[in-house]
Amino acid sequence: MRKSFGGLTATDNLSLEATRGEIHAVIGPNGAGKTTLVHLLSGLLKPDAGEIMFEGRDITRLSAPARVNQGLARSFQITSIFREFTVLENVMLSVQAGQGHSFRFWRPAAKDESLRAPARELLERVGLGGRMDVKAGNLAHGEQRQLEIAISLATGPSFLLLDEPMAGMGLEESQVMIDFLKALKGDYTMLLIEHDMDAVFALADRITVLVYGRAIATGTPDEIRNDASVRAAYLGDEASGGTV
Amino acid sequence: MKDVIDLKSPANILTIIVVGLCAVVPFLAPALGEPFYVIVFARIMVWAIAAVSLNLIMGYGGMISFGHAVYLGIGAYAIGILAFHGVTSAWIQWPVAIGACAVISLIFGAISLRTRGVYFIMITLALAQMLFFLSVSAERYGSDDGLNILARSDFGVSFFSLEDNMTMYYTIFAFLLASVFVSWKLVHSRFGVVMRAAKSNETRVQAVGVSTYRYRLTAFVIAGVMCGIAGLLQANLERFVSPDMMNWPRSGELIFMVVLGGMSTLFGPVTGAFVFLMLSEILSTWTIHWHIIFGPFLVLIVLFARGGIAGLLTPRASRE
């Protein structure tokens, strides 16, 4: 895949493959094109060249909503939730979106058990069960990040694109999120974009290192840790597992 | 969004007073020797319907249309032009008026909803002004001077005639209540959830798999039709249509009524229309320079009472 903005090539002949059920992490310094990659995969941006195959289908030209309906959900680097809605309403909207069109003008959605029940169940699962009636904007930062992922999960995806789920989190919150994602492992294929090296090495089955829009290495966490070019370009001396 | 309506909150008490007044004014005003207020209230209610329709897209959907009064004009001109050509049957006039508003709002919405923010405001304004100038240039239909309507819409039945002022008044009243009821149902339906969510965070709505465009366009058309009904009622009430009804200051006034009463509240636009029009009515009897008082008042409300009158009257603790 290739994507340029004017003279800047953000994604340069990048080729990536994620295996079903695995967590594939993408790391790289700021400006390496990680978020551009998420936007290309989720459909917010269209590639200049190349194609995106998902479960055997070419989805390169599909719009962002259409990709979600195919089972490809994403989370955002900057928390993207409905702040005025309650936690439950946030997830209910997502459940509603998964049930087909919303051109239903009369019956109150808030009392619809076919929306409430799955949303409640999902929130219990992700540990937000006790916070359902709180307005999303009033949640703690870590909880908002969890809600962000719960919203994505409620669309019923097979593939999760996680754009820096640990962004802005303290050590404790990060650990909660790592455990949370670990619990999801196996049920979903995940592409994890992350700065937090602890998280990446704890979660990933495979890691791709991105520098200036190119993949300079792909391999298991051990291979990446010992890769000379990666150490030189990016990891430095913190490859032993510190937070970058 | 709360489902339980607290009848004791000051905002709701004001609503009950306004709606209650609307219900009894045809009896109360003549008894108090001020029969003139019957027509004033009928006008207020027509504007209130238009404001409710604007609130649907602006308050709940985040679409600030600066050309919403054009649908008042289309609804009214449909009645005026048909009546001019001798077609007075309501069974033809009303469907034509509603259909015209639906088609025009569909076209205008399809164009303007591709833009956001200031561009959306400017495009809705420009499209509306296009029709305004068309009506100004329509010499056959009176141009600037407008068009007199000799007979109100005729339903062809003896027990229901709009020529009877009392019937006219309560027809408008019924439509006002209906417009609020329809808004209430819409806002809480699945459709309404998508609309409100798209106002809150459109990117996120797309990211759960919903193309917002179709929903926003549908809301835009519903609001256009609802405002068109206000227009056809206005034409009947006044027995007159003129280009001024859809000129841009009218659209601005509609926005003001909604903001004044309280955006995204069910009855906010109704109280907003009431306060806006009553105040201009009362102030204009005091002095011809009433705008000098009215203008700063509106500015103060916007500056200091976020959430409009409804916000002002809602205790801080219970605000959402």
Coordinates of C-alpha atoms in Angstrom, one line a residue:
Chain A
M1 CA 0.0 0.0 0.0
R2 CA 1.1 3.6 -0.6
K3 CA -0.3 6.9 0.6
S4 CA 1.2 10.3 0.1
F5 CA 0.1 13.7 1.4
G6 CA 1.5 16.2 -1.1
G7 CA 5.2 15.5 -1.1
L8 CA 5.1 13.5 2.1
T9 CA 4.9 9.8 1.7
A10 CA 3.2 8.5 4.9
T11 CA 2.8 4.9 3.8
D12 CA 5.5 3.6 1.5
N13 CA 5.1 0.2 -0.2
L14 CA 3.8 -1.2 3.1
S15 CA 2.7 -4.8 3.1
L16 CA 1.1 -6.3 6.2
E17 CA -0.6 -9.5 7.0
A18 CA -2.5 -10.4 10.1
T19 CA -3.3 -14.0 11.0
R20 CA -6.7 -14.8 12.4
G21 CA -6.9 -14.9 16.2
E22 CA -3.5 -13.2 16.6
I23 CA -2.5 -9.9 18.0
H24 CA -0.3 -8.1 15.5
A25 CA 1.4 -5.0 16.9
V26 CA 2.7 -2.1 14.8
I27 CA 5.3 0.0 16.5
G28 CA 7.4 2.9 15.3
P29 CA 8.5 6.4 16.3
N30 CA 6.2 9.4 16.0
G31 CA 5.6 10.2 12.4
A32 CA 6.2 6.7 11.2
G33 CA 2.7 6.6 9.7
K34 CA 1.0 4.4 12.3
T35 CA -2.2 6.4 12.4
T36 CA -2.2 6.8 8.6
L37 CA -2.2 3.0 8.5
V38 CA -5.2 2.8 10.8
H39 CA -7.0 5.4 8.7
L40 CA -6.2 3.4 5.5
L41 CA -7.4 0.2 7.0
S42 CA -10.6 1.6 8.6
G43 CA -11.5 3.5 5.4
L44 CA -11.1 7.1 6.6
L45 CA -8.4 7.5 4.0
K46 CA -8.1 5.8 0.6
P47 CA -4.7 4.4 -0.5
D48 CA -3.1 5.9 -3.6
A49 CA -2.0 2.4 -4.6
G50 CA -2.4 -1.1 -3.4
E51 CA -5.2 -3.1 -2.0
I52 CA -6.7 -4.2 1.3
M53 CA -8.0 -7.8 1.5
F54 CA -10.2 -8.8 4.4
E55 CA -11.3 -12.4 4.8
G56 CA -10.7 -13.0 1.2
R57 CA -12.6 -9.9 -0.1
D58 CA -11.2 -6.8 -1.6
I59 CA -12.4 -3.9 0.7
T60 CA -10.1 -1.2 -0.7
R61 CA -12.9 0.9 -2.2
L62 CA -15.4 0.3 0.7
S63 CA -16.5 3.3 2.8
A64 CA -15.7 3.3 6.5
P65 CA -19.2 2.3 7.7
A66 CA -19.3 -0.5 5.1
R67 CA -16.1 -2.0 6.4
V68 CA -17.5 -2.0 9.9
N69 CA -20.5 -4.0 8.7
Q70 CA -18.0 -6.5 7.2
G71 CA -16.6 -7.0 10.7
L72 CA -13.7 -4.6 10.8
A73 CA -14.0 -2.3 13.8
R74 CA -11.6 0.3 15.1
S75 CA -10.9 2.4 18.2
F76 CA -9.4 5.9 18.2
Q77 CA -6.2 7.2 19.5
I78 CA -8.0 10.2 21.0
T79 CA -10.9 8.9 22.9
S80 CA -14.0 9.0 20.7
I81 CA -17.2 8.3 22.6
F82 CA -20.6 10.0 22.9
R83 CA -19.9 12.1 26.0
E84 CA -23.5 13.3 26.5
F85 CA -24.8 9.7 26.4
T86 CA -24.7 7.3 29.3
V87 CA -22.2 4.4 29.1
L88 CA -25.1 2.0 28.4
E89 CA -26.4 4.3 25.6
N90 CA -23.0 4.5 24.0
V91 CA -22.9 0.7 23.6
M92 CA -26.6 0.5 22.7
L93 CA -26.0 2.7 19.7
S94 CA -23.3 0.4 18.6
V95 CA -25.6 -2.7 19.1
Q96 CA -28.3 -0.8 17.2
A97 CA -25.9 -0.2 14.3
G98 CA -25.2 -3.9 14.1
Q99 CA -28.9 -4.7 13.8
G100 CA -29.4 -3.1 10.4
H101 CA -30.8 0.2 9.4
S102 CA -32.1 2.7 12.0
F103 CA -35.0 4.1 9.9
R104 CA -37.3 3.3 12.8
F105 CA -39.1 6.5 13.8
W106 CA -41.6 5.7 16.5
R107 CA -40.7 3.1 19.2
P108 CA -38.5 4.5 22.0
A109 CA -35.0 3.0 21.6
A110 CA -34.1 3.5 25.2
K111 CA -36.5 0.8 26.4
D112 CA -35.7 -1.7 23.6
E113 CA -34.6 -4.9 25.4
S114 CA -33.0 -6.2 22.2
L115 CA -30.6 -3.3 22.5
R116 CA -30.3 -3.1 26.3
A117 CA -29.6 -6.8 26.9
P118 CA -26.6 -7.2 24.6
A119 CA -25.2 -3.9 25.6
R120 CA -25.5 -4.7 29.3
E121 CA -23.9 -8.1 28.8
L122 CA -21.0 -6.6 27.0
L123 CA -20.4 -4.0 29.6
E124 CA -20.4 -6.6 32.4
R125 CA -17.8 -8.5 30.4
V126 CA -15.5 -5.5 30.0
G127 CA -15.8 -4.6 33.6
L128 CA -18.0 -1.5 33.2
G129 CA -21.1 -3.2 34.6
G130 CA -21.3 -0.9 37.6
R131 CA -21.0 2.3 35.5
M132 CA -23.8 1.8 33.0
D133 CA -25.9 4.8 34.0
V134 CA -23.0 7.2 34.3
K135 CA -22.6 9.8 31.6
A136 CA -19.7 8.8 29.4
G137 CA -18.1 12.2 29.7
N138 CA -17.9 11.7 33.5
L139 CA -15.9 8.5 33.4
A140 CA -12.3 8.3 34.4
H141 CA -9.8 8.3 31.6
G142 CA -9.0 4.6 31.8
E143 CA -12.7 3.7 31.9
Q144 CA -13.3 5.9 28.8
R145 CA -10.6 4.0 27.0
Q146 CA -12.4 0.7 27.9
L147 CA -15.7 2.1 26.8
E148 CA -14.1 3.1 23.5
I149 CA -13.2 -0.5 22.9
A150 CA -16.5 -1.8 24.2
I151 CA -18.3 0.4 21.6
S152 CA -16.1 -1.2 18.9
L153 CA -16.8 -4.7 20.2
A154 CA -20.5 -4.1 20.2
T155 CA -20.5 -3.9 16.4
G156 CA -19.7 -7.6 16.4
P157 CA -16.4 -7.5 14.6
S158 CA -14.0 -10.3 13.8
F159 CA -11.1 -7.8 13.4
L160 CA -10.2 -5.0 15.8
L161 CA -8.0 -2.1 14.9
L162 CA -6.7 -0.6 18.1
D163 CA -5.1 2.8 17.8
E164 CA -3.0 3.3 20.9
P165 CA -5.4 2.0 23.5
M166 CA -3.0 2.8 26.3
A167 CA -2.6 6.5 25.2
G168 CA -2.5 8.8 28.2
M169 CA -2.7 6.0 30.8
G170 CA -0.8 5.6 34.0
L171 CA 1.0 2.3 34.8
E172 CA -1.9 0.9 36.7
E173 CA -4.5 1.7 34.1
S174 CA -2.2 0.3 31.4
Q175 CA -2.0 -3.0 33.3
V176 CA -5.9 -3.1 33.5
M177 CA -6.0 -2.6 29.8
I178 CA -3.4 -5.2 29.0
D179 CA -5.3 -7.8 31.1
F180 CA -8.5 -6.7 29.3
L181 CA -7.0 -7.1 25.8
K182 CA -5.4 -10.5 26.9
A183 CA -8.9 -11.7 27.8
L184 CA -10.1 -10.8 24.3
K185 CA -7.2 -12.6 22.6
G186 CA -8.2 -15.5 20.5
D187 CA -11.8 -14.3 20.0
Y188 CA -10.7 -11.4 17.7
T189 CA -7.9 -10.7 15.3
M190 CA -6.3 -7.5 16.5
L191 CA -4.0 -5.0 15.0
L192 CA -2.5 -3.1 17.9
I193 CA -0.8 0.3 17.3
E194 CA 1.0 1.2 20.5
H195 CA 3.8 3.2 22.0
D196 CA 3.8 1.4 25.3
M197 CA 6.5 -1.3 24.8
D198 CA 5.5 -3.2 27.9
A199 CA 2.1 -3.6 26.5
V200 CA 3.3 -4.6 23.0
F201 CA 5.7 -7.2 24.2
A202 CA 3.1 -8.6 26.7
L203 CA 0.4 -8.9 24.1
A204 CA 1.7 -9.3 20.6
D205 CA 2.2 -12.5 18.7
R206 CA 3.9 -10.7 15.9
I207 CA 5.3 -7.2 15.7
T208 CA 5.9 -5.0 12.7
V209 CA 8.3 -2.0 13.0
L210 CA 7.4 1.0 11.0
V211 CA 9.8 3.8 10.1
Y212 CA 9.0 6.5 7.6
G213 CA 6.1 4.6 6.3
R214 CA 8.1 1.4 5.6
A215 CA 8.1 -1.8 7.5
I216 CA 11.7 -2.4 8.4
A217 CA 11.1 -5.6 10.2
T218 CA 8.4 -8.1 11.1
G219 CA 8.6 -11.0 13.5
T220 CA 7.9 -12.5 16.9
P221 CA 8.6 -10.3 19.9
D222 CA 11.9 -12.1 20.5
E223 CA 13.0 -11.7 16.9
I224 CA 12.2 -8.0 17.0
R225 CA 14.0 -7.5 20.3
N226 CA 17.1 -9.0 18.9
D227 CA 16.9 -7.4 15.4
A228 CA 19.9 -5.1 14.9
S229 CA 18.3 -2.8 12.4
V230 CA 15.3 -2.3 14.7
R231 CA 17.6 -1.5 17.7
A232 CA 19.4 1.0 15.6
A233 CA 16.4 2.7 14.1
Y234 CA 14.1 2.7 17.0
L235 CA 14.3 0.7 20.1
G236 CA 17.7 1.8 21.3
D237 CA 18.8 0.6 24.7
E238 CA 15.2 0.4 26.0
A239 CA 14.6 -2.8 24.0
S240 CA 14.9 -4.8 27.1
G241 CA 11.4 -3.6 27.9
G242 CA 11.2 0.0 29.2
T243 CA 8.4 2.4 28.2
V244 CA 9.3 4.6 25.2
Chain B
M1 CA -32.0 12.0 28.2
K2 CA -34.6 11.7 30.8
D3 CA -37.9 10.0 30.2
V4 CA -39.7 11.2 33.3
I5 CA -41.0 14.7 32.9
D6 CA -40.9 16.7 36.2
L7 CA -44.0 18.8 36.1
K8 CA -42.8 21.0 39.0
S9 CA -39.6 22.2 37.4
P10 CA -39.8 26.0 36.5
A11 CA -39.1 25.4 32.8
N12 CA -42.0 23.0 32.6
I13 CA -44.3 25.3 34.5
L14 CA -43.6 28.0 32.0
T15 CA -44.3 25.5 29.2
I16 CA -47.6 24.6 30.8
I17 CA -48.5 28.3 31.2
V18 CA -47.7 29.0 27.5
V19 CA -49.5 26.0 26.1
G20 CA -52.4 26.6 28.5
L21 CA -52.7 30.2 27.3
C22 CA -52.7 29.1 23.7
A23 CA -55.5 26.7 24.6
V24 CA -57.8 29.3 26.2
V25 CA -56.9 32.6 24.5
P26 CA -59.9 32.5 22.0
F27 CA -62.2 32.6 25.1
L28 CA -60.0 34.6 27.4
A29 CA -58.9 37.5 25.1
P30 CA -62.4 38.6 24.1
A31 CA -63.6 38.3 27.7
L32 CA -60.8 40.7 28.7
G33 CA -61.7 43.1 25.9
E34 CA -58.5 42.3 23.9
P35 CA -59.8 40.2 21.0
F36 CA -56.7 41.3 19.1
Y37 CA -54.6 38.7 21.0
V38 CA -56.4 35.8 19.3
I39 CA -54.6 36.5 16.1
V40 CA -51.4 37.3 17.9
F41 CA -51.5 33.9 19.5
A42 CA -52.4 32.1 16.3
R43 CA -49.3 33.7 14.7
I44 CA -47.1 32.7 17.7
M45 CA -48.2 29.1 17.3
V46 CA -47.5 29.1 13.6
W47 CA -43.9 30.3 14.3
A48 CA -43.7 27.9 17.2
I49 CA -44.4 25.0 14.8
A50 CA -41.6 26.3 12.5
A51 CA -39.3 26.7 15.4
V52 CA -40.0 23.1 16.6
S53 CA -39.1 21.8 13.2
L54 CA -35.9 23.8 13.1
N55 CA -35.0 22.5 16.6
L56 CA -35.3 19.0 15.3
I57 CA -32.4 19.4 13.0
M58 CA -30.5 22.2 14.8
G59 CA -31.0 21.2 18.4
Y60 CA -31.0 17.4 18.1
G61 CA -29.1 17.0 14.8
G62 CA -26.5 19.8 15.0
M63 CA -27.5 21.1 11.5
I64 CA -27.7 24.9 11.7
S65 CA -29.9 25.7 8.8
F66 CA -29.9 29.5 8.0
G67 CA -32.5 29.0 5.4
H68 CA -35.2 27.3 7.2
A69 CA -37.9 30.0 6.6
V70 CA -37.8 29.0 3.0
Y71 CA -40.1 26.1 3.8
L72 CA -42.6 28.5 5.4
G73 CA -42.6 30.3 2.1
I74 CA -42.9 27.2 -0.1
G75 CA -45.8 25.9 2.0
A76 CA -47.5 29.3 1.9
Y77 CA -46.9 29.9 -1.8
A78 CA -48.2 26.5 -2.7
I79 CA -51.5 27.5 -1.1
G80 CA -51.4 31.0 -2.6
I81 CA -50.6 30.0 -6.1
L82 CA -53.1 27.2 -6.2
A83 CA -55.8 29.5 -4.8
F84 CA -54.8 32.2 -7.4
H85 CA -55.6 29.6 -10.1
G86 CA -58.9 28.7 -8.5
V87 CA -57.9 25.5 -6.7
T88 CA -59.1 25.9 -3.2
S89 CA -59.6 22.3 -2.2
A90 CA -57.5 21.4 0.8
W91 CA -57.3 17.9 -0.5
I92 CA -55.2 19.2 -3.4
Q93 CA -53.6 22.2 -1.8
W94 CA -52.2 20.5 1.3
P95 CA -50.6 17.5 -0.4
V96 CA -49.1 19.8 -3.0
A97 CA -47.7 22.1 -0.3
I98 CA -46.2 19.2 1.7
G99 CA -44.9 17.5 -1.5
A100 CA -43.2 20.7 -2.7
C101 CA -41.5 21.1 0.7
A102 CA -40.4 17.5 0.7
V103 CA -38.9 17.7 -2.8
I104 CA -37.2 21.0 -2.2
S105 CA -35.8 20.1 1.2
L106 CA -34.6 16.8 -0.3
I107 CA -32.7 18.7 -3.0
F108 CA -31.4 21.4 -0.7
G109 CA -30.4 18.9 1.9
A110 CA -28.7 16.6 -0.6
I111 CA -26.5 19.6 -1.6
S112 CA -25.9 21.3 1.7
L113 CA -25.4 18.2 3.9
R114 CA -22.2 17.5 2.0
T115 CA -20.7 20.4 3.9
R116 CA -20.2 21.1 7.5
G117 CA -20.0 24.1 9.9
V118 CA -20.0 27.6 8.4
Y119 CA -20.2 26.2 4.9
F120 CA -23.5 24.4 5.7
I121 CA -24.9 27.6 7.2
M122 CA -23.9 29.6 4.1
I123 CA -25.2 27.1 1.6
T124 CA -28.6 26.7 3.3
L125 CA -28.8 30.5 3.3
A126 CA -27.8 30.8 -0.4
L127 CA -30.2 28.2 -1.5
A128 CA -33.1 29.7 0.4
Q129 CA -32.3 33.2 -0.9
M130 CA -32.4 31.8 -4.4
L131 CA -36.1 30.9 -3.9
F132 CA -36.7 34.2 -2.2
F133 CA -35.5 36.1 -5.3
L134 CA -37.5 33.8 -7.5
S135 CA -40.7 34.8 -5.5
V136 CA -39.7 38.5 -5.7
S137 CA -39.4 38.2 -9.5
A138 CA -42.7 36.3 -9.9
E139 CA -44.7 39.3 -11.2
R140 CA -47.8 37.2 -11.9
Y141 CA -47.9 36.3 -8.2
G142 CA -47.5 39.8 -6.9
S143 CA -43.7 40.1 -6.7
D144 CA -42.7 42.1 -3.6
D145 CA -46.3 43.0 -2.8
G146 CA -47.3 39.5 -2.2
L147 CA -50.4 37.6 -3.1
N148 CA -53.8 37.9 -1.4
I149 CA -55.7 34.6 -0.8
L150 CA -59.4 35.1 -1.3
A151 CA -60.6 31.8 0.3
R152 CA -59.0 29.6 2.9
S153 CA -58.4 25.9 2.1
D154 CA -61.7 24.2 1.6
F155 CA -62.1 20.7 3.1
G156 CA -65.4 20.3 1.4
V157 CA -67.3 19.3 4.5
S158 CA -69.8 21.4 6.4
F159 CA -68.6 20.6 10.0
F160 CA -65.0 21.7 9.4
S161 CA -64.3 25.0 7.7
L162 CA -61.2 27.1 8.2
E163 CA -63.2 30.2 7.3
D164 CA -64.4 29.9 10.9
N165 CA -61.7 31.7 12.9
M166 CA -62.2 29.5 15.9
T167 CA -61.7 26.4 13.7
M168 CA -58.6 28.0 12.1
Y169 CA -57.2 28.7 15.5
Y170 CA -57.6 25.3 17.0
T171 CA -56.4 23.6 13.8
I172 CA -53.1 25.5 14.3
F173 CA -53.1 24.6 18.0
A174 CA -53.6 20.9 17.2
F175 CA -50.8 21.0 14.7
L176 CA -48.5 22.6 17.3
L177 CA -49.2 19.9 19.8
A178 CA -48.7 17.3 17.0
S179 CA -45.4 18.8 16.0
V180 CA -44.1 18.6 19.5
F181 CA -45.4 15.0 19.9
V182 CA -43.8 13.9 16.6
S183 CA -40.5 15.5 17.6
W184 CA -40.7 13.7 21.0
K185 CA -41.3 10.3 19.3
L186 CA -38.6 10.9 16.7
V187 CA -35.9 12.1 19.1
H188 CA -36.3 8.9 21.2
S189 CA -36.6 6.4 18.4
R190 CA -33.7 4.5 16.9
F191 CA -33.6 7.2 14.2
G192 CA -33.4 9.9 16.8
V193 CA -30.6 8.1 18.6
V194 CA -28.5 8.1 15.4
M195 CA -29.3 11.8 14.8
R196 CA -28.3 12.8 18.3
A197 CA -25.2 10.6 18.2
A198 CA -24.2 12.1 14.9
K199 CA -24.4 15.6 16.4
S200 CA -22.3 14.5 19.3
N201 CA -19.6 12.6 17.4
E202 CA -20.1 11.9 13.7
T203 CA -16.8 10.1 13.1
R204 CA -17.7 7.7 15.9
V205 CA -21.1 7.0 14.4
Q206 CA -19.4 6.2 11.1
A207 CA -17.0 4.0 12.9
V208 CA -19.8 1.8 14.3
G209 CA -21.0 1.2 10.8
V210 CA -23.6 3.9 10.1
S211 CA -23.5 6.2 7.1
T212 CA -24.8 9.3 8.7
Y213 CA -25.6 11.2 5.5
R214 CA -28.9 9.3 4.8
Y215 CA -30.1 9.9 8.4
R216 CA -29.2 13.6 8.4
L217 CA -30.9 14.0 5.0
T218 CA -34.1 12.3 6.2
A219 CA -34.1 14.5 9.3
F220 CA -33.6 17.5 7.1
V221 CA -36.6 16.5 4.9
I222 CA -38.9 15.8 8.0
A223 CA -38.0 19.3 9.4
G224 CA -38.6 20.9 6.0
V225 CA -42.1 19.3 5.7
M226 CA -43.0 20.2 9.2
C227 CA -42.0 23.8 8.6
G228 CA -43.9 23.7 5.3
I229 CA -47.1 22.8 7.3
A230 CA -46.5 25.9 9.4
G231 CA -46.3 27.8 6.1
L232 CA -49.5 26.5 4.7
L233 CA -51.2 27.3 8.0
Q234 CA -49.8 30.8 8.0
A235 CA -51.0 31.4 4.4
N236 CA -54.5 30.3 5.5
L237 CA -54.4 32.3 8.7
E238 CA -53.2 35.6 7.1
R239 CA -55.0 35.0 3.7
F240 CA -51.8 36.4 2.3
V241 CA -48.3 35.3 1.2
S242 CA -45.3 37.5 0.4
P243 CA -41.6 36.9 -0.4
D244 CA -40.8 38.5 3.0
M245 CA -42.0 35.3 4.7
M246 CA -39.0 33.4 3.4
N247 CA -36.4 36.2 3.4
W248 CA -33.3 35.4 5.4
P249 CA -34.1 37.6 8.5
R250 CA -37.1 35.2 9.1
S251 CA -34.6 32.3 9.1
G252 CA -32.5 34.2 11.6
E253 CA -35.5 34.9 13.8
L254 CA -36.3 31.1 13.8
I255 CA -32.8 30.3 15.0
F256 CA -33.2 33.0 17.7
M257 CA -36.5 31.5 18.9
V258 CA -34.9 28.1 19.2
V259 CA -31.8 29.4 21.0
L260 CA -33.9 31.7 23.2
G261 CA -36.3 29.0 24.3
G262 CA -33.6 26.3 24.7
M263 CA -32.0 24.2 22.0
S264 CA -32.6 20.4 22.2
T265 CA -35.5 20.8 24.6
L266 CA -38.9 19.6 23.5
F267 CA -40.9 22.7 24.3
G268 CA -38.0 25.2 24.2
P269 CA -38.9 26.4 20.7
V270 CA -42.5 27.0 21.7
T271 CA -41.6 29.1 24.7
G272 CA -38.9 30.8 22.6
A273 CA -41.4 31.7 19.9
F274 CA -43.8 32.9 22.5
V275 CA -41.3 35.2 24.4
F276 CA -39.7 36.4 21.1
L277 CA -43.0 37.5 19.5
M278 CA -44.8 38.7 22.6
L279 CA -41.8 40.8 23.6
S280 CA -41.6 42.4 20.2
E281 CA -45.3 42.9 20.2
I282 CA -45.3 44.6 23.6
L283 CA -42.1 46.6 23.1
S284 CA -43.3 47.9 19.7
T285 CA -46.4 49.4 21.4
W286 CA -44.1 51.3 23.8
T287 CA -41.8 52.9 21.3
I288 CA -41.0 52.8 17.6
H289 CA -37.3 52.3 18.6
W290 CA -38.1 49.0 20.3
H291 CA -35.3 47.2 18.6
I292 CA -32.9 49.2 20.8
I293 CA -34.2 47.3 23.8
F294 CA -35.0 44.0 22.0
G295 CA -31.5 43.5 20.5
P296 CA -29.5 43.8 23.7
F297 CA -32.0 41.6 25.5
L298 CA -31.4 38.8 22.9
V299 CA -27.7 39.3 23.2
L300 CA -27.8 39.0 27.0
I301 CA -29.8 35.9 26.8
V302 CA -27.4 34.2 24.5
L303 CA -24.4 35.4 26.5
F304 CA -25.6 34.6 30.0
A305 CA -28.3 32.0 29.7
R306 CA -26.7 29.1 27.9
G307 CA -29.5 26.7 27.2
G308 CA -31.9 29.6 26.7
I309 CA -34.9 30.1 29.0
A310 CA -35.2 26.4 29.6
G311 CA -31.6 26.4 30.8
L312 CA -32.2 29.5 32.9
L313 CA -35.1 27.9 34.7
T314 CA -33.5 24.5 35.3
P315 CA -31.8 24.2 38.6
R316 CA -28.0 23.7 38.2
A317 CA -28.0 20.4 40.0
S318 CA -30.5 18.7 37.7
R319 CA -28.9 19.9 34.5
E320 CA -27.6 17.2 32.3

